[in-house]
Coordinates of C-alpha atoms in Angstrom, one line a residue:
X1 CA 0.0 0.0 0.0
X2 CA 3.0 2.2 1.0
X3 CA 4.9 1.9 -1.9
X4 CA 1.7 2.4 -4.4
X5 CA 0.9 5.5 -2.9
X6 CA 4.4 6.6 -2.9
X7 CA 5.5 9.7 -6.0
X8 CA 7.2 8.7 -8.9
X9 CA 10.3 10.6 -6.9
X10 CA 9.8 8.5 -4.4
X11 CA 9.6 4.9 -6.6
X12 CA 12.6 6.4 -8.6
X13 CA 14.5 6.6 -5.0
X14 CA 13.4 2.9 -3.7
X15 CA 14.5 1.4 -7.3
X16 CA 18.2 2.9 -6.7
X17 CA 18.1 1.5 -2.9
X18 CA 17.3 -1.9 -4.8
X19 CA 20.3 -1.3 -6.8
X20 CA 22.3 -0.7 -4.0
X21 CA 20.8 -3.4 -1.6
X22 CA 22.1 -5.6 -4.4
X23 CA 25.3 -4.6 -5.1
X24 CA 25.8 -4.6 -1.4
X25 CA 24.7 -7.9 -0.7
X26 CA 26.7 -9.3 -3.9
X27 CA 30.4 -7.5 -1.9
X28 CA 29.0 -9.2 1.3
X29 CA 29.3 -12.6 -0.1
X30 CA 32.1 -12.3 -2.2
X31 CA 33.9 -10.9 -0.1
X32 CA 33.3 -12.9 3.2
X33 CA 33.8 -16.1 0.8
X34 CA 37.1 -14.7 0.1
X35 CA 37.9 -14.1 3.8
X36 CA 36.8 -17.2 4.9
X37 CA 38.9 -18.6 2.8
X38 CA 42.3 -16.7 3.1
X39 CA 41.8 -17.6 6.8
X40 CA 41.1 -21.5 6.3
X41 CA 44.1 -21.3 3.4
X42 CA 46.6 -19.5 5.7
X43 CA 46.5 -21.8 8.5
X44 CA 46.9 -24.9 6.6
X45 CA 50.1 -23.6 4.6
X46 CA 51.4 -21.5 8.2
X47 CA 51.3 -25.1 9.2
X48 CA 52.7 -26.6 6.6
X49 CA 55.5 -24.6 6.5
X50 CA 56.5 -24.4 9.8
X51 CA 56.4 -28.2 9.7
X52 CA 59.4 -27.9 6.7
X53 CA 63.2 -27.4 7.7
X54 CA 63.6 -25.6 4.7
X55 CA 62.4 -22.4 3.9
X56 CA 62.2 -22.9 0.4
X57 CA 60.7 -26.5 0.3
X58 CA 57.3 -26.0 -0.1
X59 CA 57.8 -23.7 -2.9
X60 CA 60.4 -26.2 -4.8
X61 CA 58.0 -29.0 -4.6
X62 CA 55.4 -26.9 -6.5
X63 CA 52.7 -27.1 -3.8
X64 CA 49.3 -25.0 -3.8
X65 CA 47.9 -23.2 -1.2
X66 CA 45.3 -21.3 -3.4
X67 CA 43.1 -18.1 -1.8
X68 CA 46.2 -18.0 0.7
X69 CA 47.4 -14.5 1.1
X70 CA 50.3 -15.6 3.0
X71 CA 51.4 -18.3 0.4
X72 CA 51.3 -15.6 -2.3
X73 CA 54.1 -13.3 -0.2
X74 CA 56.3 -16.6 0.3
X75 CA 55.9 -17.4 -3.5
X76 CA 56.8 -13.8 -4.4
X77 CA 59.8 -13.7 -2.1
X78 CA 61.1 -17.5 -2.8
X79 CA 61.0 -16.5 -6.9
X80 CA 63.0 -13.9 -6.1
X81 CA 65.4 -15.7 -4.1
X82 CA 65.7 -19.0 -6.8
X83 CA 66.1 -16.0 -9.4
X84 CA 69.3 -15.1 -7.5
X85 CA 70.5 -18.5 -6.9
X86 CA 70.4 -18.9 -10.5
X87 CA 71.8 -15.9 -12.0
X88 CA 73.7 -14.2 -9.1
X89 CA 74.6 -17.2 -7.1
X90 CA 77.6 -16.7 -4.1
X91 CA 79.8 -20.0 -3.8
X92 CA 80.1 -21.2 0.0
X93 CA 81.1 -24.1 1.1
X94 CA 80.2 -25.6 -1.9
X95 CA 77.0 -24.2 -1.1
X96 CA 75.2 -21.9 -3.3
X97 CA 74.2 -18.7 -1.5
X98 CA 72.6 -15.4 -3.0
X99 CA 74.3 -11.9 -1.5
X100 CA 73.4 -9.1 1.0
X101 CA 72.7 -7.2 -2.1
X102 CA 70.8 -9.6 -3.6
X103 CA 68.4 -10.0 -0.9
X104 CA 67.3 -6.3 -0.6
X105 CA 65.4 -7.4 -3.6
X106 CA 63.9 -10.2 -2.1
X107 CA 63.0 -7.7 0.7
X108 CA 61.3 -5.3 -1.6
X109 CA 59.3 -8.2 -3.2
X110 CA 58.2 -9.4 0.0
X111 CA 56.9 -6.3 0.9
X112 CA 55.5 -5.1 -2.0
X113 CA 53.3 -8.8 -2.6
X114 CA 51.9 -7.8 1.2
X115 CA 51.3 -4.5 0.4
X116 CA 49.1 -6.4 -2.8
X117 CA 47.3 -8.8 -0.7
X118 CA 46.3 -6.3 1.8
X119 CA 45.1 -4.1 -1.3
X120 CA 43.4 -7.2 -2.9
X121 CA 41.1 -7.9 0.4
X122 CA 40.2 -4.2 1.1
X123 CA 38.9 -4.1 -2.3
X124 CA 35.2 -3.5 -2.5
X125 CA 35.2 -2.3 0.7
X126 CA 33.9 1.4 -0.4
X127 CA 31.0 0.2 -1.3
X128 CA 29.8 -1.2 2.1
X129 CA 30.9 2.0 3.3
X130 CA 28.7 3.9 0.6
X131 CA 25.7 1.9 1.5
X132 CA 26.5 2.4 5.0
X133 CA 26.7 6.5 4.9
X134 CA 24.8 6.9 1.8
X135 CA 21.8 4.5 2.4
X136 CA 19.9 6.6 5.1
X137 CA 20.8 10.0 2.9
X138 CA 18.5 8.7 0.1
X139 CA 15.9 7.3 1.7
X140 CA 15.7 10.2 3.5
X141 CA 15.4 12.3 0.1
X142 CA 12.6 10.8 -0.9
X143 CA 11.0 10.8 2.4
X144 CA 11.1 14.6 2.2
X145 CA 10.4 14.9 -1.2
X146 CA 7.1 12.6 -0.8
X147 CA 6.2 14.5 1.9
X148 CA 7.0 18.0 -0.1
X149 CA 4.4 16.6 -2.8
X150 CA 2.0 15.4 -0.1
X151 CA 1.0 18.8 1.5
X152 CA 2.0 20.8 -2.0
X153 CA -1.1 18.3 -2.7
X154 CA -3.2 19.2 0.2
X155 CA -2.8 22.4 -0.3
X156 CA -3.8 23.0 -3.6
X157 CA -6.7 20.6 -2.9
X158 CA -7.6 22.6 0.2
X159 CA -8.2 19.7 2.4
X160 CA -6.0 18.8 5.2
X161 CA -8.2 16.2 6.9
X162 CA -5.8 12.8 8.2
X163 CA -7.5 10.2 5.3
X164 CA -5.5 13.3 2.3
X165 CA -2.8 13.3 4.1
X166 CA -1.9 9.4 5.7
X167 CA -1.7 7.9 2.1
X168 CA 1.1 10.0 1.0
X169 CA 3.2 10.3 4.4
X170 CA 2.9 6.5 4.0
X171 CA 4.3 6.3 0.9
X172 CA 7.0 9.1 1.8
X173 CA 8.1 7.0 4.8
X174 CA 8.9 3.8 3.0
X175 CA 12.0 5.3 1.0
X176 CA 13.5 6.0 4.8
X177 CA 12.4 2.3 5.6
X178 CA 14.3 0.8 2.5
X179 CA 17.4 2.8 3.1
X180 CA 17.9 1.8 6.4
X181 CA 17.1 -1.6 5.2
X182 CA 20.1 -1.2 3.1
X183 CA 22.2 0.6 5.5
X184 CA 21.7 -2.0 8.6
X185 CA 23.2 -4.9 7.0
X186 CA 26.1 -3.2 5.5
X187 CA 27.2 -1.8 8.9
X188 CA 27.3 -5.0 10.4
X189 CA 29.0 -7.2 7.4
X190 CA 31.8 -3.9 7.1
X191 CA 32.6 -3.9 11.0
X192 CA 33.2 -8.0 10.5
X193 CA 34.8 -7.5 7.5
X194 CA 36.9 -5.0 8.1
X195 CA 38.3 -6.8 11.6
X196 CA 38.8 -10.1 9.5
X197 CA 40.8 -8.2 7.1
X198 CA 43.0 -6.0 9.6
X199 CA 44.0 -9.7 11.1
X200 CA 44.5 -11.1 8.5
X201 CA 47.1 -8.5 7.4
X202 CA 48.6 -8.5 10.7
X203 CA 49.5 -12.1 10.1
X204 CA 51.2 -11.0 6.6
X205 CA 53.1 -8.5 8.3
X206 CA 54.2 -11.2 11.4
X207 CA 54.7 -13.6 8.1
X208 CA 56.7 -11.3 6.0
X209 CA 59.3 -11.1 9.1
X210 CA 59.4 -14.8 9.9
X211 CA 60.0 -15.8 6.1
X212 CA 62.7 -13.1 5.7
X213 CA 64.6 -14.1 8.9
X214 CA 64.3 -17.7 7.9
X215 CA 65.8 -16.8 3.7
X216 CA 68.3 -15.0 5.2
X217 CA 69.9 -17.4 7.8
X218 CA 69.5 -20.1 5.4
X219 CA 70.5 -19.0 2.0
X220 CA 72.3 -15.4 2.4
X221 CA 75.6 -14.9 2.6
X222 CA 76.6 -12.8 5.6
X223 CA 80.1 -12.9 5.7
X224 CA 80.5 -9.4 4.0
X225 CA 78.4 -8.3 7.1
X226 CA 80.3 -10.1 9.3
X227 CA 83.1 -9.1 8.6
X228 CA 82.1 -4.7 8.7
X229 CA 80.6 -5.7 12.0
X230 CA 84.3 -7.2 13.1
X231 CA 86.0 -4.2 11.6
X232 CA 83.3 -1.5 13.0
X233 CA 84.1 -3.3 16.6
X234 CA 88.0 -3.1 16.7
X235 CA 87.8 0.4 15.2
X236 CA 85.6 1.2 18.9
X237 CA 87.9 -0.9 20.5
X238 CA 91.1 1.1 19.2
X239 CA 89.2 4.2 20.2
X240 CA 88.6 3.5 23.5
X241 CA 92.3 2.1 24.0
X242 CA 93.2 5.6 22.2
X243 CA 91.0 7.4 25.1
X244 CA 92.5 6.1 27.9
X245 CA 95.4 8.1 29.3
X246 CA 98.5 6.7 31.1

């Protein structure tokens, strides 16, 4: 009843809340099926990989850990690393190793796949926040605009009895109705969301920290480093001997 007696304004602003309900709704599954997922997938590769001695063994024997975000940073950051051993390797102990050098670009393609994956699950995410703050705004339009037409109405038929006027506040109020029925759900599913998501890429960033440490003890060579940390040392030590008077 509502919603026939409501303006053409008004039927115009429901039909866009529709289209926005929709659109909504379609974010809120995708994206919570790609949450739930990135979660289930992170825990079963974390596992697996802290089960491995190797750093690098999950990604030599060509295993999947699809919807993963985690598993995408250790595949960026081991292709970087065999790219190295390949092209730039460092010879020790009949071992091949990659150099300090070498792994700043490891580094930088560690970070930038997190920096990716974070990107990758915020996206969508403006539009649960458009339905949020922009639901209630055009409902509310047509609300006021149905009631504009309703006593412009009444006043030009010169009758402002309740049975004129009830019909058309009625169909005013159901735009604000709809919108918040928009609105509501949105608000909810983005508070969830957007907690999953900032835990999820606090994990990447405790991830990204672990896997470098783990490259690095295992397949840099350091003894450059060592050896400026040796030389930095006895240069203090020759400068405090220096110091001290007799």
């Amino acid at each position: 009843f509502a919603f026939e007696k409501a303006t053409i304004e008004g039927k115009m602003t429901i039909s866009a809340l529709i289209l926005v309900s929709m659109v909504s709704w379609s974010v809120i599954i995708t994206k919570g099926r790609q949450i739930l997922k990135a979660r289930a997938m992170s825990r079963k590769f974390l596992a697996a990989y802290r089960e491995s001695k190797d750093p690098m063994a999950l990604f030599r024997d060509k295993r999947e850990f699809s919807g993963a975000p985690a598993f995408e940073v250790y595949a960026s950051g081991c292709g970087e690393v065999e790219y190295h051993l390949e092209n730039n390797p460092v010879t020790v102990k009949g071992k091949k190793r990659i150099s300090v050098e070498s792994f700043q670009s490891v580094q930088v393609a560690l970070e930038r796949s997190v920096s990716a994956e974070a990107l990758s699950l915020e996206k969508g995410m403006i539009i649960l926040t458009t339905a949020v703050s922009g639901g209630p705004f055009i409902g509310l339009l047509g609300t006021v605009w149905g009631v504009m037409e309703t006593f412009s109405g009444i006043a030009m038929a010169a009758s402002a009895s309740l049975t004129a006027m009830a019909p058309g506040v009625a169909g005013a109020l159901i735009a604000t109705v709809v919108g918040l029925f928009v609105a509501i759900p949105a608000m909810f599913a983005y508070n969830l969301m957007i907690t999953a998501i900032r835990g999820i890429t606090q994990e990447l960033d405790n991830f990204n920290s672990e896997v470098m440490t783990d490259l690095e003890h295992k397949y840099v060579d350091n003894r450059a480093l060592a050896d400026e940390i040796a030389d930095a040392l006895r240069n203090i030590n020759l400068g405090q001997q220096n110091n001290v008077r007799p």
